[in-house]
Tab-separated table of N, CA, C and O in Angstrom:
chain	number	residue	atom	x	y	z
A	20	UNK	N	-65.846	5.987	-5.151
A	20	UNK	CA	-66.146	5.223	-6.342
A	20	UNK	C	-67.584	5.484	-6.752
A	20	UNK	O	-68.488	5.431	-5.918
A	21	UNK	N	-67.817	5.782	-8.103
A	21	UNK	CA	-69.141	6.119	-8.729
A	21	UNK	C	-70.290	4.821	-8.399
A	21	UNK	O	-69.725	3.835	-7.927
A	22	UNK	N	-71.303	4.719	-8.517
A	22	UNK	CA	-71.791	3.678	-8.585
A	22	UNK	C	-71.727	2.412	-9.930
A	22	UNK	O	-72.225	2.731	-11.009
A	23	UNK	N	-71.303	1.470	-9.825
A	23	UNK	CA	-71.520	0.912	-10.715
A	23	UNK	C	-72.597	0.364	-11.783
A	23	UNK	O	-72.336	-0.083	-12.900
A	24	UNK	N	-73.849	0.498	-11.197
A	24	UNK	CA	-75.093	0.360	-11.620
A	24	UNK	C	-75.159	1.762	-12.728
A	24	UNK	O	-75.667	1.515	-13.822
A	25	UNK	N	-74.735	3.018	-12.521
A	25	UNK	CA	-74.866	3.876	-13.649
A	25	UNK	C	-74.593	3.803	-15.128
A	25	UNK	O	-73.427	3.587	-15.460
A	26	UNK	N	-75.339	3.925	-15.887
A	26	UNK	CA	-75.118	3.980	-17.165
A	26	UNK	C	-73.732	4.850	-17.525
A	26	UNK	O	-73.305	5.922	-17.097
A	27	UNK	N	-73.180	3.798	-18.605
A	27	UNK	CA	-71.777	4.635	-18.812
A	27	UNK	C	-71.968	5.906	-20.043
A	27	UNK	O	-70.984	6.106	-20.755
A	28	UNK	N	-73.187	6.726	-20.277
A	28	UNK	CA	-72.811	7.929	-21.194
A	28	UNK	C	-73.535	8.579	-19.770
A	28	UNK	O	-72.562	9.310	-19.583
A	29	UNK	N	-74.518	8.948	-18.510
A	29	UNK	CA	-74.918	9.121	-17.749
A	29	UNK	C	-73.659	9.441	-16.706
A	29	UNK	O	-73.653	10.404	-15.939
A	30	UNK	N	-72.531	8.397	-16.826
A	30	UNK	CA	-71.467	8.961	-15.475
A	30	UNK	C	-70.934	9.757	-16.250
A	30	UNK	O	-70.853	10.962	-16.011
A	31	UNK	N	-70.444	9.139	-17.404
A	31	UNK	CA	-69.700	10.793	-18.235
A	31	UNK	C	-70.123	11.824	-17.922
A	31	UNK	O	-69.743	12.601	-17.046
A	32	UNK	N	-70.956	11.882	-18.645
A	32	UNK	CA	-71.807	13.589	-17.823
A	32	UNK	C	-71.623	13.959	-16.538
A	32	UNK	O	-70.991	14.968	-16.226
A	33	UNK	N	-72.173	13.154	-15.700
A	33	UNK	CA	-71.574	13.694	-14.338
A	33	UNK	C	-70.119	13.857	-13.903
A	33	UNK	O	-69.871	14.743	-13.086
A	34	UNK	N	-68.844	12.862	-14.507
A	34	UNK	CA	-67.977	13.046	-14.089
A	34	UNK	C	-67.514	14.732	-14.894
A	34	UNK	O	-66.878	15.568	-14.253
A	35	UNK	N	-68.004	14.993	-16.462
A	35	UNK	CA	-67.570	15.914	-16.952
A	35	UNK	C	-68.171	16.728	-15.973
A	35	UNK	O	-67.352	17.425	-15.375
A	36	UNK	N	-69.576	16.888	-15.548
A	36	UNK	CA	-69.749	18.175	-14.332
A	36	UNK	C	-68.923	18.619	-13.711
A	36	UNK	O	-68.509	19.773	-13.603
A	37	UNK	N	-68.416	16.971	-12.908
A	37	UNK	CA	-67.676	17.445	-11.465
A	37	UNK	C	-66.610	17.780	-11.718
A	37	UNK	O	-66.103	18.538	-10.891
A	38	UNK	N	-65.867	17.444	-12.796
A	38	UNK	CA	-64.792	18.081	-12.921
A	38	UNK	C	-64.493	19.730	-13.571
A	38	UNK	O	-63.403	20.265	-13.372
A	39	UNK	N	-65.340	20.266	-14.172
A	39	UNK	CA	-66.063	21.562	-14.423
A	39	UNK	C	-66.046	22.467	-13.106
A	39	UNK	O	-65.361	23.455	-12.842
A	40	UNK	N	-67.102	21.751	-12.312
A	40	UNK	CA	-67.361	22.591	-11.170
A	40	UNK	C	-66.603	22.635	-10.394
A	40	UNK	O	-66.618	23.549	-9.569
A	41	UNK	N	-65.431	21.413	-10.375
A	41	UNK	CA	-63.957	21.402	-9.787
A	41	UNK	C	-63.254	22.724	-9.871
A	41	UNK	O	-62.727	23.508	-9.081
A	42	UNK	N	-63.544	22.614	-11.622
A	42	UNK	CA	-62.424	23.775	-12.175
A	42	UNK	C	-62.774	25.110	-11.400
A	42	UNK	O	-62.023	25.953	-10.909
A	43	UNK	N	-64.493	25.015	-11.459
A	43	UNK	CA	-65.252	26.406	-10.923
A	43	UNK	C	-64.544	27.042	-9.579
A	43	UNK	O	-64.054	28.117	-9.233
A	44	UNK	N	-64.767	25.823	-9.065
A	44	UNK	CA	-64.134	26.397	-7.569
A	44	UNK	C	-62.564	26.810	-7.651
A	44	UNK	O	-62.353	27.972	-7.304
A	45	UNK	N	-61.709	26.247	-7.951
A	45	UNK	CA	-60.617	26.988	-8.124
A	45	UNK	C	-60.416	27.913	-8.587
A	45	UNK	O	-59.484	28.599	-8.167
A	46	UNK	N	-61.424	28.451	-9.956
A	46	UNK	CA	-61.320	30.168	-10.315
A	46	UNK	C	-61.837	30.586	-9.539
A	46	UNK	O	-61.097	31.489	-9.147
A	47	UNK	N	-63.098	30.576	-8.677
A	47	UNK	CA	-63.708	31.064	-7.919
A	47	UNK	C	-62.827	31.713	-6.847
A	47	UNK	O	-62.834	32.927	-6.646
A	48	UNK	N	-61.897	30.650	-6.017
A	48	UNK	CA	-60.609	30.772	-4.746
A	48	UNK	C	-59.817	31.869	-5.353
A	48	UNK	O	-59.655	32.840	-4.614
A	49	UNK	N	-59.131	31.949	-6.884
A	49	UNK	CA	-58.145	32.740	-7.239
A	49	UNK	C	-58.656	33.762	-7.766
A	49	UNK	O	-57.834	34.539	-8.250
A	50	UNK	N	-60.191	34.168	-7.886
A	50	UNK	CA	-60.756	35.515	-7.742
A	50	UNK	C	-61.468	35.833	-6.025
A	50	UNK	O	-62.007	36.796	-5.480
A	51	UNK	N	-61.263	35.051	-5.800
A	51	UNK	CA	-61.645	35.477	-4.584
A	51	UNK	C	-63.274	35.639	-4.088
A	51	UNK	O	-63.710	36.051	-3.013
A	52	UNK	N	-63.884	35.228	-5.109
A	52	UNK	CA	-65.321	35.338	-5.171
A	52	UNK	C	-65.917	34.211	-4.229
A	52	UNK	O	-65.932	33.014	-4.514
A	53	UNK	N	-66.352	34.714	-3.191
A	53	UNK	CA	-66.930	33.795	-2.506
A	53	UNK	C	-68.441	33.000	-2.868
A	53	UNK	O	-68.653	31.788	-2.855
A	54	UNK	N	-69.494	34.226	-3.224
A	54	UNK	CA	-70.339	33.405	-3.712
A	54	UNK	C	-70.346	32.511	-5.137
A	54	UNK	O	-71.299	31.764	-5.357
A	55	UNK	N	-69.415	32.605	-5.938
A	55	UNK	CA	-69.358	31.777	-7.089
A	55	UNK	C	-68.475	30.451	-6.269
A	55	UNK	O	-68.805	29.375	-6.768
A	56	UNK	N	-67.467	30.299	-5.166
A	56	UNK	CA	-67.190	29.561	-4.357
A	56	UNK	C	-68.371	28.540	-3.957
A	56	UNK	O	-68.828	27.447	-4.291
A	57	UNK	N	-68.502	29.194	-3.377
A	57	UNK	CA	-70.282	28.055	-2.862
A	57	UNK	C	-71.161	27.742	-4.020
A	57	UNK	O	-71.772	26.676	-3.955
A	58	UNK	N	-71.331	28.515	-5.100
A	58	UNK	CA	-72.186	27.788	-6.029
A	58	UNK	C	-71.813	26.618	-6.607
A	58	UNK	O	-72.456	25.601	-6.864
A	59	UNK	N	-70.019	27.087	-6.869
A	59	UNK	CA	-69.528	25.333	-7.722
A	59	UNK	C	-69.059	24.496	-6.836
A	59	UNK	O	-68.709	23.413	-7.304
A	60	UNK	N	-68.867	24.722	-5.082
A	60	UNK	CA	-68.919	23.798	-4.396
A	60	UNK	C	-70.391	23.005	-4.351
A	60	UNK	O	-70.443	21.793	-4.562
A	61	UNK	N	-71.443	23.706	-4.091
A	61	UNK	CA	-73.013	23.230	-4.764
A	61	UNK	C	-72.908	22.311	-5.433
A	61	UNK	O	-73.361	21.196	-5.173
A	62	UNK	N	-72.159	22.693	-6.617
A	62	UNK	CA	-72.407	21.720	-8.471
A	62	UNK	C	-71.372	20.518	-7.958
A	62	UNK	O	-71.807	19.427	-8.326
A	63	UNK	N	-70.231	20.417	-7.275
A	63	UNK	CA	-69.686	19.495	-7.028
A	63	UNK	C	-70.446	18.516	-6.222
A	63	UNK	O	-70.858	17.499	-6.780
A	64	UNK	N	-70.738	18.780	-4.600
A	64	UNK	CA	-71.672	17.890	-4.029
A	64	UNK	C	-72.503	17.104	-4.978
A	64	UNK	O	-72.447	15.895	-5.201
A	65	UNK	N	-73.580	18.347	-5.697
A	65	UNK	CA	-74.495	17.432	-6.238
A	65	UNK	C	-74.412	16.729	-7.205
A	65	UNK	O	-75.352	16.003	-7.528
A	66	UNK	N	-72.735	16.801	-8.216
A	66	UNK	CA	-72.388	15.744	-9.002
A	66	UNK	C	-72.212	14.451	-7.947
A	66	UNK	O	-72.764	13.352	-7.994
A	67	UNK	N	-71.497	14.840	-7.231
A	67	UNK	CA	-70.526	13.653	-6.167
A	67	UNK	C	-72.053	12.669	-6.036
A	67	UNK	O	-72.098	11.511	-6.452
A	68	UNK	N	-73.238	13.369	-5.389
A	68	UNK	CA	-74.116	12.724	-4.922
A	68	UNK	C	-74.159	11.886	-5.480
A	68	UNK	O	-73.681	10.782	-5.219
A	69	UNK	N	-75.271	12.517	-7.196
A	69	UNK	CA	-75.725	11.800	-8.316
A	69	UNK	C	-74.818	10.577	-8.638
A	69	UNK	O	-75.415	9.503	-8.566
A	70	UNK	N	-73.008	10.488	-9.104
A	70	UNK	CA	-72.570	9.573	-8.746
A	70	UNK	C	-72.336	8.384	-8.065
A	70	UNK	O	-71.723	7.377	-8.420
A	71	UNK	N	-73.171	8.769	-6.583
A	71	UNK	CA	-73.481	7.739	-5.525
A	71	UNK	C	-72.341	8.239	-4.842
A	71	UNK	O	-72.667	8.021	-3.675
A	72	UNK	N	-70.863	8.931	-4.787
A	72	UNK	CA	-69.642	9.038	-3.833
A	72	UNK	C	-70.449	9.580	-3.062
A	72	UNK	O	-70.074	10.702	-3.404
A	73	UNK	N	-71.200	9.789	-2.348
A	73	UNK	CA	-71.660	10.444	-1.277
A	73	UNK	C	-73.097	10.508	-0.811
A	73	UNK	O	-73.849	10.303	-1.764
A	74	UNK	N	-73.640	10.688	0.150
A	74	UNK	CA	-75.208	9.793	0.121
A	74	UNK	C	-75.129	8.226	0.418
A	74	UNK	O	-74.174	7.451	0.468
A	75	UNK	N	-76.641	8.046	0.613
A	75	UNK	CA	-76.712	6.695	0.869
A	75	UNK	C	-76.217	5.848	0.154
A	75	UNK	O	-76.288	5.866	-1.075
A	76	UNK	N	-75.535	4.826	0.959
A	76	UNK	CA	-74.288	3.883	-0.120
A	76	UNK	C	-75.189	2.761	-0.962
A	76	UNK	O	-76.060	1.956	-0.630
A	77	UNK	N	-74.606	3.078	-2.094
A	77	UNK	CA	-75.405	1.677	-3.303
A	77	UNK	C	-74.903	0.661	-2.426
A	77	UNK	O	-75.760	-0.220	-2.489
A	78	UNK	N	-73.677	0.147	-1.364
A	78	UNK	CA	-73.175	-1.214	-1.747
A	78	UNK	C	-73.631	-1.447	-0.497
A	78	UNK	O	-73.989	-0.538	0.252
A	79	UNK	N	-73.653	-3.090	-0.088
A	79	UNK	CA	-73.553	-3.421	0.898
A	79	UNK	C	-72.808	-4.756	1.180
A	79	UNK	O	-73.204	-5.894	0.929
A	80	UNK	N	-71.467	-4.307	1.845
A	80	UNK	CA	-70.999	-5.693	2.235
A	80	UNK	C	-70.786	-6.594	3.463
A	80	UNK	O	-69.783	-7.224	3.800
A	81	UNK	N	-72.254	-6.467	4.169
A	81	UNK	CA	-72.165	-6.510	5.128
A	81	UNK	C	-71.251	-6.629	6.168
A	81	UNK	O	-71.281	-7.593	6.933
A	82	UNK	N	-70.493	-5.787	6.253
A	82	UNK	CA	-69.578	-4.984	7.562
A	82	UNK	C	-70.562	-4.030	8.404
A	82	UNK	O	-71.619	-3.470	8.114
A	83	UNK	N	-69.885	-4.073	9.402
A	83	UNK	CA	-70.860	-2.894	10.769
A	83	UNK	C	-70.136	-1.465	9.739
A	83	UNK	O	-69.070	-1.357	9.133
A	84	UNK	N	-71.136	-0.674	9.901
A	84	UNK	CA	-70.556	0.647	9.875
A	84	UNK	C	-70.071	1.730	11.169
A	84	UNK	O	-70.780	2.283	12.009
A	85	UNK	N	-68.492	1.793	10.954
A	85	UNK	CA	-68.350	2.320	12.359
A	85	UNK	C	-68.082	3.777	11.923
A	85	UNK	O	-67.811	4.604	12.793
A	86	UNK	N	-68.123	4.020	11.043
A	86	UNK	CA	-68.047	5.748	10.468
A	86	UNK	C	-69.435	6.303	11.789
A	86	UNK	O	-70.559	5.907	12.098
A	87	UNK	N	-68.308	7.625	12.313
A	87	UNK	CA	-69.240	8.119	13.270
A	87	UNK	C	-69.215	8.029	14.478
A	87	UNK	O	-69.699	8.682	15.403
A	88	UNK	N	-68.410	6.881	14.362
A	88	UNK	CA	-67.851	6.264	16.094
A	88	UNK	C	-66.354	6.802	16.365
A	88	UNK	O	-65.488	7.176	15.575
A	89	UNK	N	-66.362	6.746	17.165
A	89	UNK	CA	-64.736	7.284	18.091
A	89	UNK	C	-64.105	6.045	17.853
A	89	UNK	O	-64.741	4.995	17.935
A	90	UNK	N	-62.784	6.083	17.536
A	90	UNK	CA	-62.318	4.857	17.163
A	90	UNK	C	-61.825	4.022	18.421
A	90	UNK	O	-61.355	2.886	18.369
A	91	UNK	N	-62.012	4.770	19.533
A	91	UNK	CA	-61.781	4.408	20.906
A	91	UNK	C	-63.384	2.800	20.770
A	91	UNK	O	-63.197	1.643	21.145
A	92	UNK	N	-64.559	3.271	20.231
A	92	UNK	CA	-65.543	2.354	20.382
A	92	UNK	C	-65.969	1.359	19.442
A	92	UNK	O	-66.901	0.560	19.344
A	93	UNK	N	-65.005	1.675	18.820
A	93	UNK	CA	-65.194	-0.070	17.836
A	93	UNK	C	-63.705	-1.110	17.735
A	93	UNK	O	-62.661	-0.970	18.372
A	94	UNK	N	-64.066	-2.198	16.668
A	94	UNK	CA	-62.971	-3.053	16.980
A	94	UNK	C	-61.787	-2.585	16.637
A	94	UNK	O	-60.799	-3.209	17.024
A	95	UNK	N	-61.629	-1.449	15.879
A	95	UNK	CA	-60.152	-0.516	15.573
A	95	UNK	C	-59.413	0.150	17.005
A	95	UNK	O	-58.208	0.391	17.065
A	96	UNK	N	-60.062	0.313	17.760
A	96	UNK	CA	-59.297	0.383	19.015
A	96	UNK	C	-57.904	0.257	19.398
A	96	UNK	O	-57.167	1.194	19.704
A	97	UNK	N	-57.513	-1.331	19.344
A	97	UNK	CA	-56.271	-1.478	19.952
A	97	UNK	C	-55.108	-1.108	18.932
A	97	UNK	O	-54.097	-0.470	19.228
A	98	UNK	N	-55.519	-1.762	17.329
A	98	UNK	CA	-54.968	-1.167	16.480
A	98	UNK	C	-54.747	0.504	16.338
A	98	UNK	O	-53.832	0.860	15.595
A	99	UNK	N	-55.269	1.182	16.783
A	99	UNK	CA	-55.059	2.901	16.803
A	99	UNK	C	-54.540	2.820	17.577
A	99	UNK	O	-53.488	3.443	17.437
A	100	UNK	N	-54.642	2.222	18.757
A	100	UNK	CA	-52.785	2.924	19.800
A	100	UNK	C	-51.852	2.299	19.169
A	100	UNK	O	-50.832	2.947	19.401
A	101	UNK	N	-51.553	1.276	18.396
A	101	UNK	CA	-50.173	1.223	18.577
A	101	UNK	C	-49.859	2.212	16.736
A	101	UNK	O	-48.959	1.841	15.982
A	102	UNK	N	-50.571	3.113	16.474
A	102	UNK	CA	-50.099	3.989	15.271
A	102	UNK	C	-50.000	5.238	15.805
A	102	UNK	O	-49.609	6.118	15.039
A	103	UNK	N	-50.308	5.594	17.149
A	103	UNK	CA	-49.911	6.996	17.736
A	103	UNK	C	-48.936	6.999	17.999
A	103	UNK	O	-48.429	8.011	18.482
């Protein structure tokens, strides 16, 4: 989710990027061009960023963050065995 604090002609733009550089990368895959690959994977990240989807999170609702942990070490534990 974009940040909500962004100005709405400001996400346009970025969402029109990311979806551009979306497109990029898929011509990129079906020419086979690797370095134009990594450039519009580039332009994607750094839309995603600017958006806030990625990077330090705008929100905080205070929950623990267990992203990063083995799910063996937080309270999701017992719940993950019984979905294996």
């Amino acid at each position: 989710m974009a940040d909500p604090a962004l100005e709405a002609d400001a996400k346009a733009r970025l969402v029109s990027e990311l979806m551009a550089a979306r497109r990029d990368v898929g011509s990129a895959l079906r020419a086979d061009d690797a370095a134009a690959e990594k450039a519009a994977r580039a332009r994607v990240d750094a839309a995603k960023h600017a958006l806030g989807e990625r990077g330090t999170p705008w929100w905080d609702d205070g929950a623990p963050d267990f992203n990063r942990h083995m799910v063996r070490n937080t309270p999701y534990a017992d719940w993950y065995q019984t979905r294996r």
